[in-house]
Amino acid sequence: MDNLRSVITVEIPHLRRYARALARNPDEADDLVQACLEKALSRASQWNPDKGLRSWLFRILHNDFVSSLRRRDREHEHRRRYPEADSTPASQENLFELNLVYKAMETLPPEQREALVLVAVSGFSYEESADVLDVPVGTVRSRLSRAREALRERMQSRPLESVPCEVGNDEQR
């Protein structure tokens, strides 16, 4: 178990980067990583060493993210139907500190963004990415191709001066 913990520890920065790309909120990303690590350690016996630890961890994180989106959708629908049940006042939205490429990535459809982050940022192979996303390898390739082309177009069509870009002190980026 201690050996597994030390191997998992190496993957934490990669998990955080992927979680931030998915959630687009540092706090939510940290929560996703925490939940992923807890599940991985509590379900260590379910890990198949033939598939690789990294893809197993990323799959756990991805599935948790998808589940959280579904849960939010259900909560939103409940609040829409029963607005009086919402007892807390709406909070002010957080300002995100984004750079130019991150801002362009945000405009991509989630499927394309996920494929791009897994392959281009996290260094996963197409096969590993397909395993994380639970889709065929060809789907990963086409999503990645579309994402790269869309980013190319967005970056060429937007001069640097026209894009607001705030640089913060977030050390995690």
mmCIF file of C-alpha atoms in Angstrom:
data_model
loop_
_atom_site.group_PDB
_atom_site.id
_atom_site.type_symbol
_atom_site.label_atom_id
_atom_site.label_comp_id
_atom_site.label_asym_id
_atom_site.label_seq_id
_atom_site.Cartn_x
_atom_site.Cartn_y
_atom_site.Cartn_z
ATOM 1 C CA MET A 1 0.000 0.000 0.000
ATOM 2 C CA ASP A 2 2.856 2.400 0.823
ATOM 3 C CA ASN A 3 4.420 1.646 -2.560
ATOM 4 C CA LEU A 4 1.136 2.466 -4.293
ATOM 5 C CA ARG A 5 0.891 5.729 -2.358
ATOM 6 C CA SER A 6 4.349 6.813 -3.465
ATOM 7 C CA VAL A 7 3.590 5.968 -7.101
ATOM 8 C CA ILE A 8 0.267 7.819 -6.942
ATOM 9 C CA THR A 9 1.985 10.861 -5.422
ATOM 10 C CA VAL A 10 4.005 11.305 -8.611
ATOM 11 C CA GLU A 11 0.770 11.642 -10.603
ATOM 12 C CA ILE A 12 -0.802 14.381 -8.456
ATOM 13 C CA PRO A 13 0.481 17.358 -10.507
ATOM 14 C CA HIS A 14 -0.790 15.713 -13.699
ATOM 15 C CA LEU A 15 -4.165 15.007 -12.116
ATOM 16 C CA ARG A 16 -4.408 18.611 -10.916
ATOM 17 C CA ARG A 17 -3.672 19.979 -14.370
ATOM 18 C CA TYR A 18 -6.325 17.755 -15.956
ATOM 19 C CA ALA A 19 -8.844 18.571 -13.214
ATOM 20 C CA ARG A 20 -8.281 22.306 -13.728
ATOM 21 C CA ALA A 21 -8.861 21.941 -17.447
ATOM 22 C CA LEU A 22 -12.112 20.094 -16.794
ATOM 23 C CA ALA A 23 -13.515 22.130 -13.921
ATOM 24 C CA ARG A 24 -12.046 25.512 -14.883
ATOM 25 C CA ASN A 25 -12.038 26.399 -11.204
ATOM 26 C CA PRO A 26 -9.017 25.748 -8.947
ATOM 27 C CA ASP A 27 -11.091 24.890 -5.881
ATOM 28 C CA GLU A 28 -13.315 22.437 -7.738
ATOM 29 C CA ALA A 29 -10.240 20.946 -9.380
ATOM 30 C CA ASP A 30 -8.600 20.356 -5.995
ATOM 31 C CA ASP A 31 -11.785 18.707 -4.748
ATOM 32 C CA LEU A 32 -11.829 16.443 -7.818
ATOM 33 C CA VAL A 33 -8.214 15.398 -7.263
ATOM 34 C CA GLN A 34 -8.850 14.754 -3.570
ATOM 35 C CA ALA A 35 -11.855 12.564 -4.338
ATOM 36 C CA CYS A 36 -9.889 10.730 -7.014
ATOM 37 C CA LEU A 37 -7.015 9.978 -4.638
ATOM 38 C CA GLU A 38 -9.367 8.795 -1.901
ATOM 39 C CA LYS A 39 -11.130 6.441 -4.313
ATOM 40 C CA ALA A 40 -7.881 5.152 -5.753
ATOM 41 C CA LEU A 41 -6.455 4.321 -2.337
ATOM 42 C CA SER A 42 -9.660 2.792 -1.017
ATOM 43 C CA ARG A 43 -10.107 0.711 -4.195
ATOM 44 C CA ALA A 44 -6.499 -0.231 -4.824
ATOM 45 C CA SER A 45 -7.506 -3.850 -5.322
ATOM 46 C CA GLN A 46 -9.533 -2.836 -8.404
ATOM 47 C CA TRP A 47 -6.492 -1.481 -10.219
ATOM 48 C CA ASN A 48 -5.344 -3.593 -13.149
ATOM 49 C CA PRO A 49 -1.546 -3.175 -13.462
ATOM 50 C CA ASP A 50 -1.737 -4.195 -17.129
ATOM 51 C CA LYS A 51 -3.723 -1.025 -17.949
ATOM 52 C CA GLY A 52 -1.387 1.376 -16.172
ATOM 53 C CA LEU A 53 -1.815 3.407 -13.028
ATOM 54 C CA ARG A 54 -1.920 6.796 -14.730
ATOM 55 C CA SER A 55 -4.831 6.017 -17.022
ATOM 56 C CA TRP A 56 -6.700 4.360 -14.130
ATOM 57 C CA LEU A 57 -6.324 7.498 -11.997
ATOM 58 C CA PHE A 58 -7.344 9.797 -14.844
ATOM 59 C CA ARG A 59 -10.379 7.645 -15.532
ATOM 60 C CA ILE A 60 -11.463 7.890 -11.888
ATOM 61 C CA LEU A 61 -11.032 11.662 -12.016
ATOM 62 C CA HIS A 62 -12.887 11.983 -15.321
ATOM 63 C CA ASN A 63 -15.795 9.839 -14.115
ATOM 64 C CA ASP A 64 -16.044 11.903 -10.917
ATOM 65 C CA PHE A 65 -16.133 15.088 -12.999
ATOM 66 C CA VAL A 66 -18.917 13.743 -15.233
ATOM 67 C CA SER A 67 -20.865 12.638 -12.154
ATOM 68 C CA SER A 68 -20.495 16.096 -10.604
ATOM 69 C CA LEU A 69 -21.856 17.696 -13.785
ATOM 70 C CA ARG A 70 -24.872 15.416 -13.706
ATOM 71 C CA ARG A 71 -25.416 16.169 -10.035
ATOM 72 C CA ARG A 72 -25.257 19.933 -10.734
ATOM 73 C CA ASP A 73 -27.748 19.565 -13.567
ATOM 74 C CA ARG A 74 -30.176 17.773 -11.259
ATOM 75 C CA GLU A 75 -29.713 20.428 -8.554
ATOM 76 C CA HIS A 76 -30.203 23.214 -11.075
ATOM 77 C CA GLU A 77 -33.402 21.610 -12.342
ATOM 78 C CA HIS A 78 -34.655 21.263 -8.762
ATOM 79 C CA ARG A 79 -33.936 24.945 -8.024
ATOM 80 C CA ARG A 80 -35.644 25.970 -11.258
ATOM 81 C CA ARG A 81 -38.773 24.042 -10.312
ATOM 82 C CA TYR A 82 -38.719 24.941 -6.624
ATOM 83 C CA PRO A 83 -36.971 28.316 -6.256
ATOM 84 C CA GLU A 84 -38.200 28.776 -2.693
ATOM 85 C CA ALA A 85 -36.216 25.702 -1.624
ATOM 86 C CA ASP A 86 -32.942 27.521 -2.311
ATOM 87 C CA SER A 87 -32.203 29.009 1.075
ATOM 88 C CA THR A 88 -28.774 30.470 0.398
ATOM 89 C CA PRO A 89 -28.316 33.702 -1.522
ATOM 90 C CA ALA A 90 -26.583 33.516 -4.868
ATOM 91 C CA SER A 91 -22.871 34.005 -4.481
ATOM 92 C CA GLN A 92 -20.798 36.238 -6.676
ATOM 93 C CA GLU A 93 -19.046 34.375 -9.447
ATOM 94 C CA ASN A 94 -15.306 33.993 -9.104
ATOM 95 C CA LEU A 95 -13.072 35.825 -11.513
ATOM 96 C CA PHE A 96 -10.822 33.451 -13.399
ATOM 97 C CA GLU A 97 -7.268 34.400 -14.142
ATOM 98 C CA LEU A 98 -6.727 33.184 -17.670
ATOM 99 C CA ASN A 99 -3.964 33.421 -20.195
ATOM 100 C CA LEU A 100 -4.550 33.596 -23.929
ATOM 101 C CA VAL A 101 -4.292 29.907 -24.727
ATOM 102 C CA TYR A 102 -6.350 28.876 -21.726
ATOM 103 C CA LYS A 103 -9.028 31.351 -22.764
ATOM 104 C CA ALA A 104 -9.088 29.887 -26.263
ATOM 105 C CA MET A 105 -9.252 26.355 -24.829
ATOM 106 C CA GLU A 106 -12.303 27.307 -22.791
ATOM 107 C CA THR A 107 -14.249 27.922 -25.972
ATOM 108 C CA LEU A 108 -13.729 24.359 -27.163
ATOM 109 C CA PRO A 109 -16.468 21.789 -26.660
ATOM 110 C CA PRO A 110 -15.741 19.701 -23.534
ATOM 111 C CA GLU A 111 -14.998 16.528 -25.508
ATOM 112 C CA GLN A 112 -12.367 18.301 -27.580
ATOM 113 C CA ARG A 113 -10.855 20.062 -24.560
ATOM 114 C CA GLU A 114 -10.588 16.777 -22.643
ATOM 115 C CA ALA A 115 -8.821 15.041 -25.531
ATOM 116 C CA LEU A 116 -6.467 17.983 -26.011
ATOM 117 C CA VAL A 117 -5.505 18.152 -22.344
ATOM 118 C CA LEU A 118 -4.964 14.417 -22.055
ATOM 119 C CA VAL A 119 -2.796 14.070 -25.170
ATOM 120 C CA ALA A 120 -1.118 17.445 -25.642
ATOM 121 C CA VAL A 121 -0.761 18.573 -22.033
ATOM 122 C CA SER A 122 -0.668 15.395 -19.928
ATOM 123 C CA GLY A 123 1.277 13.321 -22.442
ATOM 124 C CA PHE A 124 -1.134 10.422 -22.709
ATOM 125 C CA SER A 125 -1.049 8.220 -25.778
ATOM 126 C CA TYR A 126 -4.166 8.004 -27.908
ATOM 127 C CA GLU A 127 -4.840 4.561 -26.456
ATOM 128 C CA GLU A 128 -4.473 5.740 -22.859
ATOM 129 C CA SER A 129 -6.706 8.732 -23.551
ATOM 130 C CA ALA A 130 -9.307 6.474 -25.120
ATOM 131 C CA ASP A 131 -9.214 4.336 -21.974
ATOM 132 C CA VAL A 132 -9.639 7.380 -19.697
ATOM 133 C CA LEU A 133 -12.529 8.772 -21.744
ATOM 134 C CA ASP A 134 -14.020 5.338 -22.463
ATOM 135 C CA VAL A 135 -14.231 5.986 -26.213
ATOM 136 C CA PRO A 136 -12.576 4.373 -29.262
ATOM 137 C CA VAL A 137 -9.064 5.509 -30.229
ATOM 138 C CA GLY A 138 -10.394 6.939 -33.502
ATOM 139 C CA THR A 139 -12.750 9.182 -31.542
ATOM 140 C CA VAL A 140 -9.829 10.560 -29.524
ATOM 141 C CA ARG A 141 -7.899 11.240 -32.736
ATOM 142 C CA SER A 142 -10.794 13.072 -34.387
ATOM 143 C CA ARG A 143 -11.577 15.118 -31.258
ATOM 144 C CA LEU A 144 -7.916 16.059 -30.936
ATOM 145 C CA SER A 145 -7.692 17.031 -34.591
ATOM 146 C CA ARG A 146 -10.801 19.202 -34.343
ATOM 147 C CA ALA A 147 -9.552 20.794 -31.113
ATOM 148 C CA ARG A 148 -6.170 21.657 -32.601
ATOM 149 C CA GLU A 149 -7.732 23.125 -35.721
ATOM 150 C CA ALA A 150 -10.221 25.180 -33.695
ATOM 151 C CA LEU A 151 -7.431 26.507 -31.471
ATOM 152 C CA ARG A 152 -5.356 27.396 -34.519
ATOM 153 C CA GLU A 153 -8.278 29.342 -35.994
ATOM 154 C CA ARG A 154 -9.081 31.123 -32.727
ATOM 155 C CA MET A 155 -5.479 32.074 -32.095
ATOM 156 C CA GLN A 156 -5.018 33.415 -35.645
ATOM 157 C CA SER A 157 -8.279 35.370 -35.624
ATOM 158 C CA ARG A 158 -7.655 37.134 -32.303
ATOM 159 C CA PRO A 159 -4.758 39.551 -32.009
ATOM 160 C CA LEU A 160 -3.065 39.434 -28.620
ATOM 161 C CA GLU A 161 -4.072 43.006 -27.814
ATOM 162 C CA SER A 162 -7.797 42.296 -28.154
ATOM 163 C CA VAL A 163 -7.933 39.492 -25.607
ATOM 164 C CA PRO A 164 -8.144 40.467 -21.952
ATOM 165 C CA CYS A 165 -5.596 38.440 -20.105
ATOM 166 C CA GLU A 166 -5.142 38.716 -16.373
ATOM 167 C CA VAL A 167 -2.028 37.295 -14.808
ATOM 168 C CA GLY A 168 -2.400 36.318 -11.214
ATOM 169 C CA ASN A 169 -0.230 34.869 -8.530
ATOM 170 C CA ASP A 170 -1.602 31.353 -8.819
ATOM 171 C CA GLU A 171 1.510 29.238 -8.385
ATOM 172 C CA GLN A 172 -0.157 26.075 -9.604
ATOM 173 C CA ARG A 173 -0.140 27.090 -13.266
#
